Amino acid sequence: MRSQDSDALPISIRGVTKTYGAVHALDDVSLEVKSGEFITLLGPSGSGKTTLLMVIAGFTRPDCGSLKFGEREVIRTPPHLRDLGMTFQSYALFPHMSVAGNVAYPLKLRKLQKAEIAERVEKALETVQLGGYGDRRITQLSGGQKQRVALARSIVFEPRILLMDEPLSALDKKLRDQMQIELRHLHEKLGMTTVYVTHDQREALTMSDRIAVVNKGRIMQLASPRELYERPANRFVADFIGDSTFLPVERSGEQVSYGGMPLKFVQAPPDTPTLALMVRPERIVLSSEGPREGANNFAATAVEVVYQGDSYLLHARLDDGTLIALRGGVRGASLSALPNVGDKVTLTLAPEDTVLIDGSEA
Amino acid sequence: MQATPANASGLRVDEKLERMKLFGLSSPALLLVLVILVIPVGWLFYVSFLGGNGQFSLENYQRMVERSSYMRIFRTTFEVSLVTTGLCILIGYPLAYFLSQIPPRIANLCMITVLLPFWTSLLVRTYAWLVLLQKQGLINEWAMALGLWDEPIKMVHNMTGTLIGMVHIMLPFLILPVYGSMKAVDRDYVKAAANLGASPRRAFWDVFFPLTMPGLFAGTLMVFILCLGFFVTPAVLGGGKVIMVSMKIVSNIELFVSWGAASALGVVLLALTFAILWVASRFLKLDQIAGGGH
Ligand SMILES: Nc1ncnc2c1ncn2[C@@H]1O[C@H](COP(=O)(O)OP(=O)(O)OP(=O)(O)O)[C@@H](O)[C@H]1O
Ligand SMILES: [Mg+2]
C-alpha cells in the first residue's frame, strides 16, 4: 500500500476552452485541485462536466489552455500515459472479458505477478461489494453492478488521480449511501486527488471537500459545501443548490429594505448593482405569536400545507404576491398548531439567516 | 384442491395462436425454399448415384477417389479459396477499420465505391481485369513506360490473374460485415483501455480486435464459401490453368454430358461446405466472442 499524500498530485487547469461549432462546452475554465482533494463538479445537463473530465483524461483536445499534474504539463500527453483512473458515464466495461478480466486489465498492463493480480482484483471487488463475482460475464450484470465493476476497475491500480463521471447514478438509494461512504473511506485511505461528477446535490454536499458549480461551460462558483449553500455567489448557484425563493430588495447606502421594510442582517451584502434576498424553506420560521422582535417579519397568507412525514411544507403568499415555501419540523405540538389554508400567518427570518446575494440573473 | 391460477388456460391458448400465426406467415417462404432449394438438391443427390446405364451405382464417387485429377481439382479449389480469403482479410480489415474511423459523411461516400462493384455485372468486371492485366494491357504498358519493368509480365491466364480478380470481387463481402461490427464497437471501450494504460496498439489488440471478431468471422466464412463454388472469374482469368470444382462440373456436362459425374461433384462440394460451416460453428462460439451482447 502506498503512503498517503506524498503520492497524490495536484491538478491545475488554466484557461481551458473547448468549442463545438457555436457551443462553448468549456469557456475559459480555470480550476486548481489540491493534492488529495475531493472536488465535485455539479451542474445541469449539458453544462460541460463530462467535457472537462475528458480534457483531464486526455480524450478531448481543448482549443487552448494548460493542464498540469503536479509540475508536469500534460495537455499534450496521450491518455495512456496520464496514469489516472476514470469511470465512464457509459461504464465502458469490456464485454468480451469477465468481471475479473476487466478489473485485472490495468494490472496486466502494468505487468504485475499473477498471484498479486488475483489478490488485488478480489480486494477491489470486495470494496464494491461484488466479492465472488469475478467469473460473471459483463452482460449478466445489472446496471448497478456494472457501475460498481467500473469503479473497481478504476481504483484497482491505485491511481494518484481519480476521475468519476456519475459513478453511482444507477444505484438505489440504500446502496448509493453505502457506496458514498465506501468512496469516502477509499479516498481517505488512498488519498488520491479526485474529481467527481454528479447530478445529485446531496451527494455533492456530503462527499466533497469543495464543489465547483458549472453552467454553460463556466465555473460559477468554487467553494466548500457549506459556503456554497450558505453564501451562494449568485442566483444560479442559489437556485441550483437547495430550494430557494428570491425576494427583490432595494439598497440605499448601508441600508437594504424589502417592500419599504429595512432588513436586519449579519453578513454584509455583496457589492453588486442589484441585490436579492435568498430565502431557504428550512431557514424561515412560522411564528405563532406574531411579529418577533429583532428578526425580519413577513406577513403572508397560507396557501397550502403538505404533510411529508419527516417534515411539513407550507406554501404561503406574501402581500406582494410572491409565493414562499417554508419547511417545518413535526416534533411535539408543532403539527397541531399548523395554520389552515387562508389563515394569515407571520413568517420570520433571523438576521443570521438573512442572506443577500447578487440579484442579477446569471 | 387448489384454485386454478387466473387465466392460465387463456394465456396458453394465446401462446399457441401466436405460434400458429408465425408459422402461417412464414409458410410461403418455407414453400419457396422447398421448391427452389430442397427439391433440386434432392434430385442432384439422386442423380449422383446413377451409373452410366441408369442403374444405382457408386461409380461417380469411385472415380473421384481413384483419379488423381479430381484430387488435384479439389486441392486447387481449396488453395484458391484460402489464398483469396486470406488476401481479402489482409486488405479488407484495414480498409474497414479506416472507413469506421473517418467522419461518417466521407465514410458513406467511400462505402459507395466499395459497393459499386455489386451493381455492375460480374462478367463485365472480370473482363475488365482481362483488359487491364493482359500483355498489351494498361498495367503492363504503363509500367513499362514508367520503367518499372522491361518485359511485359504475365498477370493473366494463370493463378495470379485468378487471385486478383477473385479478391476484387470478394472484397465487399468481407468489408461489409467487418465494417458493421466495427461501427457497433462503442468508442468508450478503446478510450477506457487507453485510460487504464494501454498503448493504442495494445488497446487495438486487446479490446477493438476481439470485439470485431464476429464480423470478421462472418465475412471470412462468407468469402471462403463463395470462393469454393466460384466459376466465372477463374474460368476467364485462369485461362484453363486454374481448374476449380465448379469448372469441372461444367465440363462434365458440356463436354461429356455426364449428369451423374457432375452431380456427384456438386454433392461433395456441398457436403464439404456444410462440414466447414459445422466445424466453424463448433470451434468458434460466435456468441461468446461477442459477449452475447451484440
Ligand atoms: N462530441 C461533441 N460534439 C458536439 N457537441 C458536443 C460534443 N460533446 C459534448 N458536446 C456539447 O458540449 C456541451 C457539454 O456537454 P457535456 O457532455 O460535457 O455535458 P455534461 O455536463 O456532462 O451533461 P450531463 O450531465 O448530461 O452528462 C453540450 O452542450 C454538448 O451538446
Ligand atoms: Mg456528462
PDB file of N, CA and C in Angstrom, chain A residues 242-306:
ATOM      1  N   GLY A 242     -30.151  23.449  -3.419  1.00  0.00           N
ATOM      2  CA  GLY A 242     -31.220  23.681  -2.449  1.00  0.00           C
ATOM      3  C   GLY A 242     -32.346  24.463  -3.089  1.00  0.00           C
ATOM      4  N   ASP A 243     -33.495  24.508  -2.393  1.00  0.00           N
ATOM      5  CA  ASP A 243     -34.607  25.311  -2.900  1.00  0.00           C
ATOM      6  C   ASP A 243     -34.465  26.702  -2.319  1.00  0.00           C
ATOM      7  N   SER A 244     -34.885  27.664  -3.100  1.00  0.00           N
ATOM      8  CA  SER A 244     -34.913  28.989  -2.502  1.00  0.00           C
ATOM      9  C   SER A 244     -35.887  29.884  -3.252  1.00  0.00           C
ATOM     10  N   THR A 245     -36.375  30.880  -2.520  1.00  0.00           N
ATOM     11  CA  THR A 245     -37.210  31.914  -3.115  1.00  0.00           C
ATOM     12  C   THR A 245     -36.387  33.196  -3.084  1.00  0.00           C
ATOM     13  N   PHE A 246     -36.500  33.981  -4.136  1.00  0.00           N
ATOM     14  CA  PHE A 246     -35.758  35.240  -4.164  1.00  0.00           C
ATOM     15  C   PHE A 246     -36.726  36.398  -4.039  1.00  0.00           C
ATOM     16  N   LEU A 247     -36.417  37.315  -3.134  1.00  0.00           N
ATOM     17  CA  LEU A 247     -37.252  38.500  -2.977  1.00  0.00           C
ATOM     18  C   LEU A 247     -36.447  39.722  -3.414  1.00  0.00           C
ATOM     19  N   PRO A 248     -37.081  40.602  -4.204  1.00  0.00           N
ATOM     20  CA  PRO A 248     -36.376  41.797  -4.661  1.00  0.00           C
ATOM     21  C   PRO A 248     -36.189  42.769  -3.493  1.00  0.00           C
ATOM     22  N   VAL A 249     -35.002  43.329  -3.384  1.00  0.00           N
ATOM     23  CA  VAL A 249     -34.740  44.292  -2.304  1.00  0.00           C
ATOM     24  C   VAL A 249     -34.095  45.539  -2.885  1.00  0.00           C
ATOM     25  N   GLU A 250     -34.221  46.639  -2.171  1.00  0.00           N
ATOM     26  CA  GLU A 250     -33.574  47.877  -2.619  1.00  0.00           C
ATOM     27  C   GLU A 250     -32.470  48.230  -1.640  1.00  0.00           C
ATOM     28  N   ARG A 251     -31.418  48.785  -2.199  1.00  0.00           N
ATOM     29  CA  ARG A 251     -30.334  49.238  -1.347  1.00  0.00           C
ATOM     30  C   ARG A 251     -30.273  50.760  -1.393  1.00  0.00           C
ATOM     31  N   SER A 252     -30.105  51.348  -0.227  1.00  0.00           N
ATOM     32  CA  SER A 252     -29.843  52.786  -0.192  1.00  0.00           C
ATOM     33  C   SER A 252     -28.784  53.002   0.874  1.00  0.00           C
ATOM     34  N   GLY A 253     -27.560  53.257   0.429  1.00  0.00           N
ATOM     35  CA  GLY A 253     -26.436  53.384   1.361  1.00  0.00           C
ATOM     36  C   GLY A 253     -26.175  52.050   2.023  1.00  0.00           C
ATOM     37  N   GLU A 254     -26.109  52.075   3.339  1.00  0.00           N
ATOM     38  CA  GLU A 254     -25.839  50.859   4.095  1.00  0.00           C
ATOM     39  C   GLU A 254     -27.095  50.028   4.282  1.00  0.00           C
ATOM     40  N   GLN A 255     -28.235  50.672   4.042  1.00  0.00           N
ATOM     41  CA  GLN A 255     -29.499  50.028   4.378  1.00  0.00           C
ATOM     42  C   GLN A 255     -30.069  49.248   3.200  1.00  0.00           C
ATOM     43  N   VAL A 256     -30.629  48.087   3.511  1.00  0.00           N
ATOM     44  CA  VAL A 256     -31.295  47.277   2.499  1.00  0.00           C
ATOM     45  C   VAL A 256     -32.708  47.021   2.991  1.00  0.00           C
ATOM     46  N   SER A 257     -33.677  47.256   2.115  1.00  0.00           N
ATOM     47  CA  SER A 257     -35.048  47.060   2.583  1.00  0.00           C
ATOM     48  C   SER A 257     -35.871  46.264   1.584  1.00  0.00           C
ATOM     49  N   TYR A 258     -36.851  45.559   2.125  1.00  0.00           N
ATOM     50  CA  TYR A 258     -37.775  44.787   1.298  1.00  0.00           C
ATOM     51  C   TYR A 258     -39.165  45.393   1.451  1.00  0.00           C
ATOM     52  N   GLY A 259     -39.751  45.850   0.389  1.00  0.00           N
ATOM     53  CA  GLY A 259     -41.084  46.445   0.427  1.00  0.00           C
ATOM     54  C   GLY A 259     -41.188  47.571   1.441  1.00  0.00           C
ATOM     55  N   GLY A 260     -40.136  48.393   1.526  1.00  0.00           N
ATOM     56  CA  GLY A 260     -40.160  49.504   2.452  1.00  0.00           C
ATOM     57  C   GLY A 260     -39.708  49.150   3.850  1.00  0.00           C
ATOM     58  N   MET A 261     -39.590  47.843   4.139  1.00  0.00           N
ATOM     59  CA  MET A 261     -39.192  47.427   5.488  1.00  0.00           C
ATOM     60  C   MET A 261     -37.682  47.206   5.524  1.00  0.00           C
ATOM     61  N   PRO A 262     -36.944  47.949   6.383  1.00  0.00           N
ATOM     62  CA  PRO A 262     -35.497  47.743   6.475  1.00  0.00           C
ATOM     63  C   PRO A 262     -35.197  46.333   6.995  1.00  0.00           C
ATOM     64  N   LEU A 263     -34.191  45.679   6.397  1.00  0.00           N
ATOM     65  CA  LEU A 263     -33.866  44.312   6.789  1.00  0.00           C
ATOM     66  C   LEU A 263     -32.739  44.306   7.804  1.00  0.00           C
ATOM     67  N   LYS A 264     -32.823  43.373   8.748  1.00  0.00           N
ATOM     68  CA  LYS A 264     -31.727  43.172   9.687  1.00  0.00           C
ATOM     69  C   LYS A 264     -30.906  42.002   9.171  1.00  0.00           C
ATOM     70  N   PHE A 265     -29.619  42.201   9.051  1.00  0.00           N
ATOM     71  CA  PHE A 265     -28.769  41.108   8.561  1.00  0.00           C
ATOM     72  C   PHE A 265     -27.413  41.176   9.227  1.00  0.00           C
ATOM     73  N   VAL A 266     -26.683  40.074   9.194  1.00  0.00           N
ATOM     74  CA  VAL A 266     -25.381  39.992   9.842  1.00  0.00           C
ATOM     75  C   VAL A 266     -24.265  40.123   8.811  1.00  0.00           C
ATOM     76  N   GLN A 267     -24.357  39.275   7.762  1.00  0.00           N
ATOM     77  CA  GLN A 267     -23.331  39.270   6.716  1.00  0.00           C
ATOM     78  C   GLN A 267     -23.525  40.453   5.781  1.00  0.00           C
ATOM     79  N   ALA A 268     -22.441  41.162   5.497  1.00  0.00           N
ATOM     80  CA  ALA A 268     -22.533  42.296   4.583  1.00  0.00           C
ATOM     81  C   ALA A 268     -22.931  41.804   3.192  1.00  0.00           C
ATOM     82  N   PRO A 269     -23.809  42.539   2.515  1.00  0.00           N
ATOM     83  CA  PRO A 269     -24.223  42.120   1.169  1.00  0.00           C
ATOM     84  C   PRO A 269     -23.097  42.330   0.163  1.00  0.00           C
ATOM     85  N   PRO A 270     -23.087  41.569  -0.927  1.00  0.00           N
ATOM     86  CA  PRO A 270     -22.043  41.750  -1.946  1.00  0.00           C
ATOM     87  C   PRO A 270     -22.177  43.106  -2.621  1.00  0.00           C
ATOM     88  N   ASP A 271     -21.103  43.547  -3.219  1.00  0.00           N
ATOM     89  CA  ASP A 271     -21.060  44.879  -3.806  1.00  0.00           C
ATOM     90  C   ASP A 271     -21.503  44.815  -5.267  1.00  0.00           C
ATOM     91  N   THR A 272     -22.761  44.513  -5.501  1.00  0.00           N
ATOM     92  CA  THR A 272     -23.266  44.377  -6.861  1.00  0.00           C
ATOM     93  C   THR A 272     -24.384  45.383  -7.094  1.00  0.00           C
ATOM     94  N   PRO A 273     -24.661  45.719  -8.361  1.00  0.00           N
ATOM     95  CA  PRO A 273     -25.684  46.733  -8.659  1.00  0.00           C
ATOM     96  C   PRO A 273     -27.050  46.361  -8.094  1.00  0.00           C
ATOM     97  N   THR A 274     -27.417  45.106  -8.230  1.00  0.00           N
ATOM     98  CA  THR A 274     -28.719  44.700  -7.696  1.00  0.00           C
ATOM     99  C   THR A 274     -28.509  43.642  -6.631  1.00  0.00           C
ATOM    100  N   LEU A 275     -29.490  43.563  -5.720  1.00  0.00           N
ATOM    101  CA  LEU A 275     -29.427  42.567  -4.659  1.00  0.00           C
ATOM    102  C   LEU A 275     -30.730  41.784  -4.630  1.00  0.00           C
ATOM    103  N   ALA A 276     -30.658  40.562  -4.095  1.00  0.00           N
ATOM    104  CA  ALA A 276     -31.873  39.786  -3.870  1.00  0.00           C
ATOM    105  C   ALA A 276     -31.755  39.114  -2.513  1.00  0.00           C
ATOM    106  N   LEU A 277     -32.879  38.947  -1.872  1.00  0.00           N
ATOM    107  CA  LEU A 277     -32.902  38.239  -0.595  1.00  0.00           C
ATOM    108  C   LEU A 277     -33.195  36.776  -0.879  1.00  0.00           C
ATOM    109  N   MET A 278     -32.290  35.887  -0.442  1.00  0.00           N
ATOM    110  CA  MET A 278     -32.485  34.465  -0.667  1.00  0.00           C
ATOM    111  C   MET A 278     -33.150  33.857   0.565  1.00  0.00           C
ATOM    112  N   VAL A 279     -34.287  33.216   0.352  1.00  0.00           N
ATOM    113  CA  VAL A 279     -34.993  32.599   1.468  1.00  0.00           C
ATOM    114  C   VAL A 279     -35.048  31.097   1.261  1.00  0.00           C
ATOM    115  N   ARG A 280     -34.380  30.362   2.151  1.00  0.00           N
ATOM    116  CA  ARG A 280     -34.417  28.895   2.102  1.00  0.00           C
ATOM    117  C   ARG A 280     -35.612  28.402   2.922  1.00  0.00           C
ATOM    118  N   PRO A 281     -36.317  27.389   2.474  1.00  0.00           N
ATOM    119  CA  PRO A 281     -37.519  26.917   3.187  1.00  0.00           C
ATOM    120  C   PRO A 281     -37.229  26.469   4.612  1.00  0.00           C
ATOM    121  N   GLU A 282     -36.023  25.943   4.867  1.00  0.00           N
ATOM    122  CA  GLU A 282     -35.740  25.415   6.199  1.00  0.00           C
ATOM    123  C   GLU A 282     -35.192  26.486   7.138  1.00  0.00           C
ATOM    124  N   ARG A 283     -34.973  27.715   6.619  1.00  0.00           N
ATOM    125  CA  ARG A 283     -34.428  28.770   7.449  1.00  0.00           C
ATOM    126  C   ARG A 283     -35.512  29.749   7.919  1.00  0.00           C
ATOM    127  N   ILE A 284     -36.551  29.861   7.141  1.00  0.00           N
ATOM    128  CA  ILE A 284     -37.618  30.776   7.529  1.00  0.00           C
ATOM    129  C   ILE A 284     -38.556  30.034   8.482  1.00  0.00           C
ATOM    130  N   VAL A 285     -39.091  30.758   9.442  1.00  0.00           N
ATOM    131  CA  VAL A 285     -39.824  30.099  10.525  1.00  0.00           C
ATOM    132  C   VAL A 285     -41.245  30.644  10.616  1.00  0.00           C
ATOM    133  N   LEU A 286     -42.160  29.751  10.980  1.00  0.00           N
ATOM    134  CA  LEU A 286     -43.546  30.156  11.215  1.00  0.00           C
ATOM    135  C   LEU A 286     -43.653  30.652  12.660  1.00  0.00           C
ATOM    136  N   SER A 287     -44.080  31.899  12.795  1.00  0.00           N
ATOM    137  CA  SER A 287     -44.153  32.458  14.142  1.00  0.00           C
ATOM    138  C   SER A 287     -45.589  32.387  14.637  1.00  0.00           C
ATOM    139  N   SER A 288     -45.786  31.734  15.796  1.00  0.00           N
ATOM    140  CA  SER A 288     -47.156  31.569  16.302  1.00  0.00           C
ATOM    141  C   SER A 288     -47.608  32.799  17.087  1.00  0.00           C
ATOM    142  N   GLU A 289     -46.625  33.565  17.587  1.00  0.00           N
ATOM    143  CA  GLU A 289     -47.034  34.715  18.397  1.00  0.00           C
ATOM    144  C   GLU A 289     -46.788  36.052  17.692  1.00  0.00           C
ATOM    145  N   GLY A 290     -47.047  36.106  16.380  1.00  0.00           N
ATOM    146  CA  GLY A 290     -46.953  37.366  15.659  1.00  0.00           C
ATOM    147  C   GLY A 290     -45.527  37.795  15.410  1.00  0.00           C
ATOM    148  N   PRO A 291     -45.346  39.035  14.958  1.00  0.00           N
ATOM    149  CA  PRO A 291     -44.012  39.553  14.633  1.00  0.00           C
ATOM    150  C   PRO A 291     -43.076  39.429  15.825  1.00  0.00           C
ATOM    151  N   ARG A 292     -41.828  39.097  15.501  1.00  0.00           N
ATOM    152  CA  ARG A 292     -40.856  38.868  16.555  1.00  0.00           C
ATOM    153  C   ARG A 292     -39.852  40.008  16.579  1.00  0.00           C
ATOM    154  N   GLU A 293     -39.503  40.414  17.768  1.00  0.00           N
ATOM    155  CA  GLU A 293     -38.534  41.493  17.948  1.00  0.00           C
ATOM    156  C   GLU A 293     -37.149  41.026  17.491  1.00  0.00           C
ATOM    157  N   GLY A 294     -36.380  41.845  16.804  1.00  0.00           N
ATOM    158  CA  GLY A 294     -35.009  41.523  16.434  1.00  0.00           C
ATOM    159  C   GLY A 294     -34.880  40.616  15.232  1.00  0.00           C
ATOM    160  N   ALA A 295     -36.006  40.325  14.572  1.00  0.00           N
ATOM    161  CA  ALA A 295     -35.941  39.484  13.372  1.00  0.00           C
ATOM    162  C   ALA A 295     -36.685  40.191  12.251  1.00  0.00           C
ATOM    163  N   ASN A 296     -36.554  39.650  11.027  1.00  0.00           N
ATOM    164  CA  ASN A 296     -37.308  40.189   9.904  1.00  0.00           C
ATOM    165  C   ASN A 296     -38.637  39.450   9.818  1.00  0.00           C
ATOM    166  N   ASN A 297     -39.731  40.195   9.801  1.00  0.00           N
ATOM    167  CA  ASN A 297     -41.052  39.572   9.806  1.00  0.00           C
ATOM    168  C   ASN A 297     -41.760  39.829   8.484  1.00  0.00           C
ATOM    169  N   PHE A 298     -42.447  38.790   7.984  1.00  0.00           N
ATOM    170  CA  PHE A 298     -43.183  38.894   6.734  1.00  0.00           C
ATOM    171  C   PHE A 298     -44.618  38.457   6.960  1.00  0.00           C
ATOM    172  N   ALA A 299     -45.554  39.293   6.563  1.00  0.00           N
ATOM    173  CA  ALA A 299     -46.958  38.908   6.657  1.00  0.00           C
ATOM    174  C   ALA A 299     -47.331  38.136   5.399  1.00  0.00           C
ATOM    175  N   ALA A 300     -48.076  37.039   5.577  1.00  0.00           N
ATOM    176  CA  ALA A 300     -48.424  36.207   4.421  1.00  0.00           C
ATOM    177  C   ALA A 300     -49.728  35.479   4.681  1.00  0.00           C
ATOM    178  N   THR A 301     -50.240  34.823   3.613  1.00  0.00           N
ATOM    179  CA  THR A 301     -51.450  34.026   3.720  1.00  0.00           C
ATOM    180  C   THR A 301     -51.113  32.582   3.363  1.00  0.00           C
ATOM    181  N   ALA A 302     -51.534  31.629   4.194  1.00  0.00           N
ATOM    182  CA  ALA A 302     -51.262  30.221   3.923  1.00  0.00           C
ATOM    183  C   ALA A 302     -52.023  29.780   2.682  1.00  0.00           C
ATOM    184  N   VAL A 303     -51.331  29.137   1.761  1.00  0.00           N
ATOM    185  CA  VAL A 303     -51.949  28.686   0.513  1.00  0.00           C
ATOM    186  C   VAL A 303     -52.112  27.177   0.503  1.00  0.00           C
ATOM    187  N   GLU A 304     -51.124  26.474   1.058  1.00  0.00           N
ATOM    188  CA  GLU A 304     -51.163  25.019   1.003  1.00  0.00           C
ATOM    189  C   GLU A 304     -50.288  24.465   2.116  1.00  0.00           C
ATOM    190  N   VAL A 305     -50.756  23.405   2.761  1.00  0.00           N
ATOM    191  CA  VAL A 305     -49.949  22.748   3.777  1.00  0.00           C
ATOM    192  C   VAL A 305     -49.792  21.290   3.360  1.00  0.00           C
ATOM    193  N   VAL A 306     -48.524  20.836   3.202  1.00  0.00           N
ATOM    194  CA  VAL A 306     -48.274  19.466   2.752  1.00  0.00           C
ATOM    195  C   VAL A 306     -47.538  18.704   3.845  1.00  0.00           C
TER     196      VAL A 306
END
